[in-house]
PDB file of C-alpha atoms in Angstrom:
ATOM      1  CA  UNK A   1      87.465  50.473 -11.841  1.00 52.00           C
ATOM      2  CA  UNK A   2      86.701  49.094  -7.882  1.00 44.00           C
ATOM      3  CA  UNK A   3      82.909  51.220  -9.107  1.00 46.00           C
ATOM      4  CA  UNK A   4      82.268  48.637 -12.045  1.00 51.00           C
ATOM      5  CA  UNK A   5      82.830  45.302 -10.782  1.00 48.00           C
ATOM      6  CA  UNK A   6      80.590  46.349  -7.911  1.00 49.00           C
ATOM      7  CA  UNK A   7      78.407  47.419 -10.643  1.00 46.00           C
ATOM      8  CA  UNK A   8      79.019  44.246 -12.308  1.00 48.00           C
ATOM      9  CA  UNK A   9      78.367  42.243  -9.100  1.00 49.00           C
ATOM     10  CA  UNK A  10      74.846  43.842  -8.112  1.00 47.00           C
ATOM     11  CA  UNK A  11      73.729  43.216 -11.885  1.00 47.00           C
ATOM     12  CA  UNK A  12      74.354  39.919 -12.025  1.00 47.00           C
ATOM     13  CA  UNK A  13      72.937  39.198  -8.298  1.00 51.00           C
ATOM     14  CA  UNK A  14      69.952  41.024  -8.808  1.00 44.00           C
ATOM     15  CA  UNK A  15      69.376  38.908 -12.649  1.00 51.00           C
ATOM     16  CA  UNK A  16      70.222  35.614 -10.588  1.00 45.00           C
ATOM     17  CA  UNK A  17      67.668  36.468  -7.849  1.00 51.00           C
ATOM     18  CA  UNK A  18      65.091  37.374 -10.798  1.00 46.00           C
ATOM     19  CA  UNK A  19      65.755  34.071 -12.578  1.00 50.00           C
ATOM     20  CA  UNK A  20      65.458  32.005  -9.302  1.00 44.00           C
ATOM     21  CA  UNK A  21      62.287  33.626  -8.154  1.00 49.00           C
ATOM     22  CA  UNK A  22      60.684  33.272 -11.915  1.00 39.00           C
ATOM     23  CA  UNK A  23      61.439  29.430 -11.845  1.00 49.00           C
ATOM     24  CA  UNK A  24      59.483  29.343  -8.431  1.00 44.00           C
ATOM     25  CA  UNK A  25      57.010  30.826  -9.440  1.00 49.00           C
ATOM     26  CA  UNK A  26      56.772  28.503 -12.518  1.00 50.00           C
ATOM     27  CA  UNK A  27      57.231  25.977 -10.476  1.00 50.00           C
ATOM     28  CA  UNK A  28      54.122  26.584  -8.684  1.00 49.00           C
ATOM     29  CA  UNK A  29      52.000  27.291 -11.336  1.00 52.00           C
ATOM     30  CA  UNK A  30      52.992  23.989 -12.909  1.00 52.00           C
ATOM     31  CA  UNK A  31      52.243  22.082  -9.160  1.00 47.00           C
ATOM     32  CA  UNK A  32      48.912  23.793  -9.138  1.00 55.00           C
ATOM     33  CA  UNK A  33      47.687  22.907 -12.642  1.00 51.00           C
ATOM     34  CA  UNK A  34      49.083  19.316 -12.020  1.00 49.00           C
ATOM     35  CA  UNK A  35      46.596  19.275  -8.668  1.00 57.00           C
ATOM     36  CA  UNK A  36      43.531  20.619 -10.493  1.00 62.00           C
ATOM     37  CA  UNK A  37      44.358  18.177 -13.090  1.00 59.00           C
ATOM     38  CA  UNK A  38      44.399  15.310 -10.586  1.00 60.00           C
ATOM     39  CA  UNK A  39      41.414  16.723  -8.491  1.00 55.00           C
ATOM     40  CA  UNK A  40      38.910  16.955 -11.874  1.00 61.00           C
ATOM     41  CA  UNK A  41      40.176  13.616 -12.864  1.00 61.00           C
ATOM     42  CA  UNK A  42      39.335  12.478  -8.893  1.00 60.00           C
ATOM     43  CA  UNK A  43      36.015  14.187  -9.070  1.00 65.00           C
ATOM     44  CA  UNK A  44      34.979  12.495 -12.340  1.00 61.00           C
ATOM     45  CA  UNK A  45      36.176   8.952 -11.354  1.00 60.00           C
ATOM     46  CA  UNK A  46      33.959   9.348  -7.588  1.00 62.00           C
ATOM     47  CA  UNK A  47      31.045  10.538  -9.745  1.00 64.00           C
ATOM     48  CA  UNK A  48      31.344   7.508 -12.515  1.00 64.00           C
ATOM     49  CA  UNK A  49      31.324   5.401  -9.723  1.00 63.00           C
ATOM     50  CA  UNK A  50      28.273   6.762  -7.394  1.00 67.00           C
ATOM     51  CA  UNK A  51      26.452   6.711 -10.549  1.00 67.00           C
ATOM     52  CA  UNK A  52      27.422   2.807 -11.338  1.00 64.00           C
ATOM     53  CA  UNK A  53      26.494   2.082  -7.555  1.00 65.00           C
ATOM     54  CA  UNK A  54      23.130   4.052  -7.668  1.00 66.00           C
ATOM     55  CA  UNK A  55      22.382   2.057 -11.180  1.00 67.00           C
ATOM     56  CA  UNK A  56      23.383  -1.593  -9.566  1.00 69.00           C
ATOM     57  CA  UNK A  57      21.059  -0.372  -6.673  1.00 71.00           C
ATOM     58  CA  UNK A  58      18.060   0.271  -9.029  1.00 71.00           C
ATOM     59  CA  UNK A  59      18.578  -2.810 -11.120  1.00 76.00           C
ATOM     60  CA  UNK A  60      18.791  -4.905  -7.322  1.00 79.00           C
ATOM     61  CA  UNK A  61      15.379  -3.149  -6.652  1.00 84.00           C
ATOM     62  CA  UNK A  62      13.810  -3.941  -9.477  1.00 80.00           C
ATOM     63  CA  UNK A  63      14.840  -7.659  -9.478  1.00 86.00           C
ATOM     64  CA  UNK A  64      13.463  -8.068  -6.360  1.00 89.00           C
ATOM     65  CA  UNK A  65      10.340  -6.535  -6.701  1.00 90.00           C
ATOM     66  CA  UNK A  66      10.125  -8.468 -10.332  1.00 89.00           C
ATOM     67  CA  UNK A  67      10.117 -11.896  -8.272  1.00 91.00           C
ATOM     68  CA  UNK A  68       7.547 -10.989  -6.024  1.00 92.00           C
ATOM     69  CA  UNK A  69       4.967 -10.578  -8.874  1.00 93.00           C
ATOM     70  CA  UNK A  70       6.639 -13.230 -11.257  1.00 92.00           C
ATOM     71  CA  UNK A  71       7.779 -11.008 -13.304  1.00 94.00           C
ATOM     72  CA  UNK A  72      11.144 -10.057 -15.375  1.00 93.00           C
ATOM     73  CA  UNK A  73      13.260  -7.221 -14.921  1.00 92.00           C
ATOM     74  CA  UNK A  74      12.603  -5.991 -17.982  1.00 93.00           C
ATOM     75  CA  UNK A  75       9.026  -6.606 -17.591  1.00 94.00           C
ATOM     76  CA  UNK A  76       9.148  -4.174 -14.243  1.00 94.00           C
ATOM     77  CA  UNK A  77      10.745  -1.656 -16.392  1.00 93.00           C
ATOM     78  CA  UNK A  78       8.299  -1.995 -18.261  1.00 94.00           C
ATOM     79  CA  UNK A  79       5.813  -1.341 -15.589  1.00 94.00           C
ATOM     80  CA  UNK A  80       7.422   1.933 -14.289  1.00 93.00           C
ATOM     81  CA  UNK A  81       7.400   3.352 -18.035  1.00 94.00           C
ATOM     82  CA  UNK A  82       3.716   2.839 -18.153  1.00 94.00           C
ATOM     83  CA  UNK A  83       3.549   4.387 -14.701  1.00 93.00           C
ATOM     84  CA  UNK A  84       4.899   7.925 -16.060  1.00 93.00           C
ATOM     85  CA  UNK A  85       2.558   7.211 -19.073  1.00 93.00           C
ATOM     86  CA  UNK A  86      -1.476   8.231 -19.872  1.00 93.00           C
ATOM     87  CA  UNK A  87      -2.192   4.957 -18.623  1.00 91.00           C
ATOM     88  CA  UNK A  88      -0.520   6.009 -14.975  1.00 90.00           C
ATOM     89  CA  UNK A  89      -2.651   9.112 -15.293  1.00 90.00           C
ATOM     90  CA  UNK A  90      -6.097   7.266 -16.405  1.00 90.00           C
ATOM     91  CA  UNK A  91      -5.714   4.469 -13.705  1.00 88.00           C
ATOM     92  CA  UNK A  92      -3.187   5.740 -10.867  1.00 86.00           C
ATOM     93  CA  UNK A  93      -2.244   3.091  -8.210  1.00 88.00           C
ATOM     94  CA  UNK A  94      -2.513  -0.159 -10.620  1.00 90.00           C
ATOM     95  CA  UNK A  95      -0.790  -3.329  -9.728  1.00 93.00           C
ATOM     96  CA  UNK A  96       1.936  -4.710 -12.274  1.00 94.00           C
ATOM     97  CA  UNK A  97       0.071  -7.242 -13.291  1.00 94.00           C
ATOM     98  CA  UNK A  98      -3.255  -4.880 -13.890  1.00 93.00           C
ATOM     99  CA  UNK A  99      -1.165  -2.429 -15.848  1.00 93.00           C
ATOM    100  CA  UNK A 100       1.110  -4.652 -17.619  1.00 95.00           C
ATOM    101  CA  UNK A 101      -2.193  -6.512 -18.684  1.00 94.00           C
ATOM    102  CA  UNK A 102      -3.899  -3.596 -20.092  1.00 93.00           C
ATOM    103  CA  UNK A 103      -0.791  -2.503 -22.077  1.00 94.00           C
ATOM    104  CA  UNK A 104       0.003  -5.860 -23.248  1.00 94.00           C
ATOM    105  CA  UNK A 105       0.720  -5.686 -27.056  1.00 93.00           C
ATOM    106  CA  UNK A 106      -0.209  -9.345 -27.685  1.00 94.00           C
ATOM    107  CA  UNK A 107      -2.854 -11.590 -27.121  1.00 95.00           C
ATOM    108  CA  UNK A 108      -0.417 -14.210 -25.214  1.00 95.00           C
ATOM    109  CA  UNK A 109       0.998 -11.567 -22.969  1.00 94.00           C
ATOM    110  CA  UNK A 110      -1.987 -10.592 -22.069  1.00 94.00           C
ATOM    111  CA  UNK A 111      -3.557 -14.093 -21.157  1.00 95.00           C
ATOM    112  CA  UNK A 112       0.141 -14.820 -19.026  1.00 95.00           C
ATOM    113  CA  UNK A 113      -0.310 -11.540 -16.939  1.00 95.00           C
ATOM    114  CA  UNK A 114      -4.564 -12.563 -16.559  1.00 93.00           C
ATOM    115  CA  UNK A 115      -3.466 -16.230 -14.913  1.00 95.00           C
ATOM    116  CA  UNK A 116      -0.070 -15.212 -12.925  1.00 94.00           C
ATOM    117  CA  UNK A 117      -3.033 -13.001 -11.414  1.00 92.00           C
ATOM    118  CA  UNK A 118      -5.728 -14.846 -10.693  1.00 91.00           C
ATOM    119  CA  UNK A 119      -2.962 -16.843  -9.295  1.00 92.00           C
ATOM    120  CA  UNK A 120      -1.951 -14.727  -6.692  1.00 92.00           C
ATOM    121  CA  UNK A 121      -5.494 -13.820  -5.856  1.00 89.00           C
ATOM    122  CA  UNK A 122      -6.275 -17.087  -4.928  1.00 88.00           C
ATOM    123  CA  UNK A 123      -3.182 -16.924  -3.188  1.00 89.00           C
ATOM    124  CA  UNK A 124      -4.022 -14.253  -1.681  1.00 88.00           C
ATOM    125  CA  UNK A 125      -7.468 -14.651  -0.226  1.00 84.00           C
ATOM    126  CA  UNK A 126      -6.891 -18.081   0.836  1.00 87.00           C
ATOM    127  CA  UNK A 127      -4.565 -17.055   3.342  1.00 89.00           C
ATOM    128  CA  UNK A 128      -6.567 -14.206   4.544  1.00 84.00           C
ATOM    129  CA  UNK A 129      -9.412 -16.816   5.391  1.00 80.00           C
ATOM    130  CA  UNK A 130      -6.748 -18.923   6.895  1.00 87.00           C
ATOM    131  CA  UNK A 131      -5.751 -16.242   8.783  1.00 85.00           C
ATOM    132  CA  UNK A 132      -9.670 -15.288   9.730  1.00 79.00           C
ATOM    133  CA  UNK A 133     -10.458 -18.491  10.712  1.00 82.00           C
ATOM    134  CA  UNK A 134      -7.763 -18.938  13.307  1.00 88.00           C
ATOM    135  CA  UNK A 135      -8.596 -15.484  14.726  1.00 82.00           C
ATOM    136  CA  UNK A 136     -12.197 -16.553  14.798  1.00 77.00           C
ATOM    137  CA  UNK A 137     -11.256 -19.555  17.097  1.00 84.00           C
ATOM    138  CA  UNK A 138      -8.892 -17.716  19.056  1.00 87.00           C
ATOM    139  CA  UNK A 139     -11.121 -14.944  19.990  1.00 80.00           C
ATOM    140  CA  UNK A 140     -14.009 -18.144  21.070  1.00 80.00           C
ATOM    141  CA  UNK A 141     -11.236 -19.899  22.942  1.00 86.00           C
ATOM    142  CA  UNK A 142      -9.967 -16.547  24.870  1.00 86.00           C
ATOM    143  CA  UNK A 143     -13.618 -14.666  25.075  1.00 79.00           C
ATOM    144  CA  UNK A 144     -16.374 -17.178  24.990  1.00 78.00           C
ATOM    145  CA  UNK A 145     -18.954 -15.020  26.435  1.00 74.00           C
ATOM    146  CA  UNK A 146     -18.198 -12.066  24.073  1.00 75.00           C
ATOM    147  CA  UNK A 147     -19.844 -11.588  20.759  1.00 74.00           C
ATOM    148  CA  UNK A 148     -17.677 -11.040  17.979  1.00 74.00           C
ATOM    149  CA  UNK A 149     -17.794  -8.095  15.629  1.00 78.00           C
ATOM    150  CA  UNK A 150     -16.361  -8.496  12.097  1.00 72.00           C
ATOM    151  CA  UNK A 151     -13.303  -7.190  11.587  1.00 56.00           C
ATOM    152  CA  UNK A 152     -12.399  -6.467  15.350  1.00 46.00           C
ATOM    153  CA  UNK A 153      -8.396  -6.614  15.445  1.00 42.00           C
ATOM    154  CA  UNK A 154      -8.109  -4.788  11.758  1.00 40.00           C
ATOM    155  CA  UNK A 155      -8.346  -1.567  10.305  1.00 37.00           C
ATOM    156  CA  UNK A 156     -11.068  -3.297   8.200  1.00 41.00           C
ATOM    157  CA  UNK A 157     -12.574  -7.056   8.065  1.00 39.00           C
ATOM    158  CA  UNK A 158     -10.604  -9.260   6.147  1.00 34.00           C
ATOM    159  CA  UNK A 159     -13.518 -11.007   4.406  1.00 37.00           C
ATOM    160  CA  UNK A 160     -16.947  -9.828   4.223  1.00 41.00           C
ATOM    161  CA  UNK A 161     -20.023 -12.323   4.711  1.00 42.00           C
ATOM    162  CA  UNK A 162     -22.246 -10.138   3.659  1.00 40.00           C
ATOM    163  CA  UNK A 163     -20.038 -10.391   0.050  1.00 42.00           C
ATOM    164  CA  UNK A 164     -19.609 -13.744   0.131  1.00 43.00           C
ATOM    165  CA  UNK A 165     -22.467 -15.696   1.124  1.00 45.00           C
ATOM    166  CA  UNK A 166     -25.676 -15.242  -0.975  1.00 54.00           C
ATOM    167  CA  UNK A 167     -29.319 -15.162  -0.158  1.00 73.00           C
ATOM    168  CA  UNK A 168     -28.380 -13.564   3.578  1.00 86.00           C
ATOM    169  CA  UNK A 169     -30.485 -10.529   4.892  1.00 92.00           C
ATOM    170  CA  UNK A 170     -28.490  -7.235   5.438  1.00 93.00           C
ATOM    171  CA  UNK A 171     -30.243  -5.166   8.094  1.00 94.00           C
ATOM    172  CA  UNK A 172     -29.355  -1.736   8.595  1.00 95.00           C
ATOM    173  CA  UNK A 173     -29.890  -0.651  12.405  1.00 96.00           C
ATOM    174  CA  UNK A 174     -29.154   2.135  15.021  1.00 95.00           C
ATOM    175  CA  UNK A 175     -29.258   2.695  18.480  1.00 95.00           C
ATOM    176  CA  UNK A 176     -32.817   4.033  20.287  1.00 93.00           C
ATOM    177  CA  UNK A 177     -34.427   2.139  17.371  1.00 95.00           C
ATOM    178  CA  UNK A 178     -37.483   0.396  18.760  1.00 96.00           C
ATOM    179  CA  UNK A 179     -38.465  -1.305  15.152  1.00 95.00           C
ATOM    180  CA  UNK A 180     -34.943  -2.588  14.942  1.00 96.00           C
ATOM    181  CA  UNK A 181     -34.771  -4.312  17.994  1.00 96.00           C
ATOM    182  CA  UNK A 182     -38.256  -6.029  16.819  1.00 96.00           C
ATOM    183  CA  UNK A 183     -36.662  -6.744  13.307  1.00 95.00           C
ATOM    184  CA  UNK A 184     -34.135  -8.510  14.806  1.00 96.00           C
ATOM    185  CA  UNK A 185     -35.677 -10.640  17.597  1.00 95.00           C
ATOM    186  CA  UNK A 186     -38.042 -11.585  14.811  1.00 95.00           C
ATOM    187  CA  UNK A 187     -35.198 -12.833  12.409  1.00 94.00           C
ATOM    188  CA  UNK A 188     -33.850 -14.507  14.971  1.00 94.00           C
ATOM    189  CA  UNK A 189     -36.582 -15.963  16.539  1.00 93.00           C
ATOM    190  CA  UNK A 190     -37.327 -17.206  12.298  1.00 91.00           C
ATOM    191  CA  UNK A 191     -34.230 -18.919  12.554  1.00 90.00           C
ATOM    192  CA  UNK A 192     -32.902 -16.937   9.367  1.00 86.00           C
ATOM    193  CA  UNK A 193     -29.465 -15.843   8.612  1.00 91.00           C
ATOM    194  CA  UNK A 194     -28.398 -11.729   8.664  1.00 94.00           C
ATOM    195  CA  UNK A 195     -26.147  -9.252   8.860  1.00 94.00           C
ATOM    196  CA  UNK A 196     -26.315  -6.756  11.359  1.00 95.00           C
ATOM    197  CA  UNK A 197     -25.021  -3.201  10.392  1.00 95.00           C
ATOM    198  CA  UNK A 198     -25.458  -0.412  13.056  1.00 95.00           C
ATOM    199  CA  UNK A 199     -25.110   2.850  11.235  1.00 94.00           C
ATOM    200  CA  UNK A 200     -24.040   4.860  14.153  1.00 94.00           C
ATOM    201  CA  UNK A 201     -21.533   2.502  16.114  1.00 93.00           C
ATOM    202  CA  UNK A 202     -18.947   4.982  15.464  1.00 92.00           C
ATOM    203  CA  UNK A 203     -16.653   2.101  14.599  1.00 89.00           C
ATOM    204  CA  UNK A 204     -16.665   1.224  18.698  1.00 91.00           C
ATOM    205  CA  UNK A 205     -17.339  -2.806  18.903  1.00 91.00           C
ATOM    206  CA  UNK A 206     -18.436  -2.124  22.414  1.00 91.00           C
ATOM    207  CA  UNK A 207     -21.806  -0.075  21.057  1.00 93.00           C
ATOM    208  CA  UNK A 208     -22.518  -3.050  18.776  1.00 94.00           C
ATOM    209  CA  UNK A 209     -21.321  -5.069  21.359  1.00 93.00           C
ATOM    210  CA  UNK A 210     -24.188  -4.034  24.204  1.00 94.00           C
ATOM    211  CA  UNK A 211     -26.923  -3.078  21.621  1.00 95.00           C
ATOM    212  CA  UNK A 212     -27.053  -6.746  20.486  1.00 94.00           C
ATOM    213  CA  UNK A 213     -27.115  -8.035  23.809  1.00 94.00           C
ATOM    214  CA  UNK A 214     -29.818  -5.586  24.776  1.00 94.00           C
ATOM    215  CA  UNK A 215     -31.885  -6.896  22.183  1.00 94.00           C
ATOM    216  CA  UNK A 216     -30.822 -10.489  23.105  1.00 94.00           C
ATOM    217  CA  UNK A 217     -28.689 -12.002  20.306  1.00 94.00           C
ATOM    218  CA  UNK A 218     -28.050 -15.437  21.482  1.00 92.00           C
ATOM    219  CA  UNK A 219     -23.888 -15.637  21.025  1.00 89.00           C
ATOM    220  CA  UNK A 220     -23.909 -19.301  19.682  1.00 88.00           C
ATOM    221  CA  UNK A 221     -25.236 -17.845  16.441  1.00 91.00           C
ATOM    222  CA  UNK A 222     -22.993 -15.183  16.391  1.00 90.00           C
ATOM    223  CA  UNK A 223     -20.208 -17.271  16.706  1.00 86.00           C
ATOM    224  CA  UNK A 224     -21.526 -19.789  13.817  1.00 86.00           C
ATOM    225  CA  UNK A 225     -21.967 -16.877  11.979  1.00 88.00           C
ATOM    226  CA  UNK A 226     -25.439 -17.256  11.314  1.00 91.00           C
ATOM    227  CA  UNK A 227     -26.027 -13.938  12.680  1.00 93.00           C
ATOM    228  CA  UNK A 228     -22.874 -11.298  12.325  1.00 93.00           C
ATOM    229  CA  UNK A 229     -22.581  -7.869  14.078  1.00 94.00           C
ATOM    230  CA  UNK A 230     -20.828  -5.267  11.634  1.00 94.00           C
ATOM    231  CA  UNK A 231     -20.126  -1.651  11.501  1.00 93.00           C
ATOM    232  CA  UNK A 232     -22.349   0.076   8.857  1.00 91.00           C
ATOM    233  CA  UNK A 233     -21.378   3.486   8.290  1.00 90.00           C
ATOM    234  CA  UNK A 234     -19.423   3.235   5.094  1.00 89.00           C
ATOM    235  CA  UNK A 235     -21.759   0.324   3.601  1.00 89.00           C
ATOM    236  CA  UNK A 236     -25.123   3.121   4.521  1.00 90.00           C
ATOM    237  CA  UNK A 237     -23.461   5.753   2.537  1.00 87.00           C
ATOM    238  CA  UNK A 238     -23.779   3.588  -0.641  1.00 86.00           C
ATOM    239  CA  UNK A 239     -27.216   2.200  -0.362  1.00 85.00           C
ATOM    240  CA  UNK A 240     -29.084   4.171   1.700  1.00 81.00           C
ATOM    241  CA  UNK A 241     -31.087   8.028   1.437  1.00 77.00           C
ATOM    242  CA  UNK A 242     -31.423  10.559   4.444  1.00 72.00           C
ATOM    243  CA  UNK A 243     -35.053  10.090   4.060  1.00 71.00           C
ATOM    244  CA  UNK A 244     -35.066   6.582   4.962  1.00 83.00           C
ATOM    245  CA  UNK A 245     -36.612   4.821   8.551  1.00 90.00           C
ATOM    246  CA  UNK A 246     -34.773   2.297   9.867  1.00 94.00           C
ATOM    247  CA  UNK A 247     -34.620  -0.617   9.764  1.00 95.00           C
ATOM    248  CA  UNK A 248     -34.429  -1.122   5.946  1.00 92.00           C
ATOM    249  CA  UNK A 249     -33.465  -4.623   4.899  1.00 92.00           C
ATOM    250  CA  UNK A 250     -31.969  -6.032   2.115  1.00 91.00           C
ATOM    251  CA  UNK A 251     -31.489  -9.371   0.401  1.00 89.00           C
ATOM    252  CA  UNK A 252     -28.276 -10.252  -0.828  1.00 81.00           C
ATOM    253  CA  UNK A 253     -28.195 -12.293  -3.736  1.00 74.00           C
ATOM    254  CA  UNK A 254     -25.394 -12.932  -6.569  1.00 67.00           C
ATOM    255  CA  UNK A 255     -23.256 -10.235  -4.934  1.00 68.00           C
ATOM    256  CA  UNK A 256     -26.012  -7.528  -4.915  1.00 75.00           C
ATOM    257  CA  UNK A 257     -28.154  -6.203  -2.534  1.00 80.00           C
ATOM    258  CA  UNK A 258     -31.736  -5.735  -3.404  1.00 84.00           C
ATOM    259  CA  UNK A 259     -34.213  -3.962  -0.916  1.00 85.00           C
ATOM    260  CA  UNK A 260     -37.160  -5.756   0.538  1.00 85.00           C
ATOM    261  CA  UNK A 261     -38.940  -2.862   2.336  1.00 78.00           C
TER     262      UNK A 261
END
């Protein structure tokens, strides 16, 4: 009799131990898919919002760079679509205006993107010249015995005279060139107005620099740009031939050059 309830006892502790140890272990399971619920719900919520912040970034960067071409933000979109388009392929590295111009789908846009750009260009080049001019009269005041080269101070002059003035001489020159130094005291000594360009300066102001005053440029003319000094590697490369014997001049006239000898 004592055997059974011991029995008894041991059967029942062993089921009570079972039953405890299953309702931990439930317990657990249920804690754990509660978490992953809560973590994927976490996850999604950070990733809805990084995505809302990286949008209201894009829009703010597109507003901005709308305004600084007059444009809309729509119109800017508009702009990047034709970027990833044939037209980004056919003409890579177009301004807004350019592009949205040549993809304008009506008459009126078309005309509205031509003026807001002309606009600007006028803009533009009028404060490069104002900017040139006050560099011109700074380098006179701080170096009035030194003759200026165009463009010194830039990568590249900001305004060309050979461009922009018409009927000039362009005179292509290098060093060791006997008949250039005679071209030029004789154009000077004339009284005319030209454009020096040494085709082996090496981009080094000081080689233009002593060559003209070797040959004797007076400086007043150089600083009333009757005469200019200019670097004329790149400008050679598109008008002149290996074959050719410097110095070979050219007059300028309605934006072209056309060779006199």
């Amino acid at each position: 009799m004592k055997y059974n309830y011991l029995l008894a006892y041991c059967l029942l502790t062993v089921s009570l131990t079972a039953s405890a140890q299953l309702s931990v272990t439930s317990d657990k399971e249920s804690f754990s898919f509660l978490n992953q619920q809560q973590l994927q719900g976490q996850t999604h919520a950070e990733t809805k919002q990084t995505q809302s912040q990286i949008t209201n970034s894009l829009k703010q960067q597109y507003a901005e760079q709308a305004a600084q071409w007059s444009l809309t933000e729509q119109e800017w979109e508009k702009f990047e679509a034709i970027k990833k388009g044939p037209r980004g392929y056919w003409s890579p590295n177009l301004d807004p205006l350019t592009a949205l111009g040549m993809e304008a789908e009506t008459d009126e846009e078309r005309q509205r993107y031509a003026e807001t750009q002309v606009k600007m260009e006028v803009a533009r080049v009028e404060r490069e010249l104002a900017y040139q001019r006050a560099y011109n009269a700074a380098f006179k005041r701080l170096y009035p015995n030194m003759l200026p080269v165009q463009g010194m101070g830039t990568t590249k002059p900001l305004m060309s005279t050979s461009t922009a003035t018409s009927n000039r001489l362009t005179v292509f020159v290098k060093q060791d060139c006997k008949p250039c130094e005679a071209k030029v005291k004789t154009l000077q000594k004339a009284g005319t107005g030209f454009d020096i360009y040494m085709v082996d300066s090496n981009n080094k102001d000081d080689v233009i620099r002593k060559w003209a005053n070797k040959v004797g440029i007076q400086p007043q003319l150089v600083h009333r740009k009757q005469i200019t000094l200019n670097h004329g590697e790149k400008l050679w490369k598109q008008v002149g031939r290996e074959t050719d014997k410097l110095p070979i001049t050219y007059l300028q006239a309605n934006g072209q050059l056309v060779r006199q000898n």
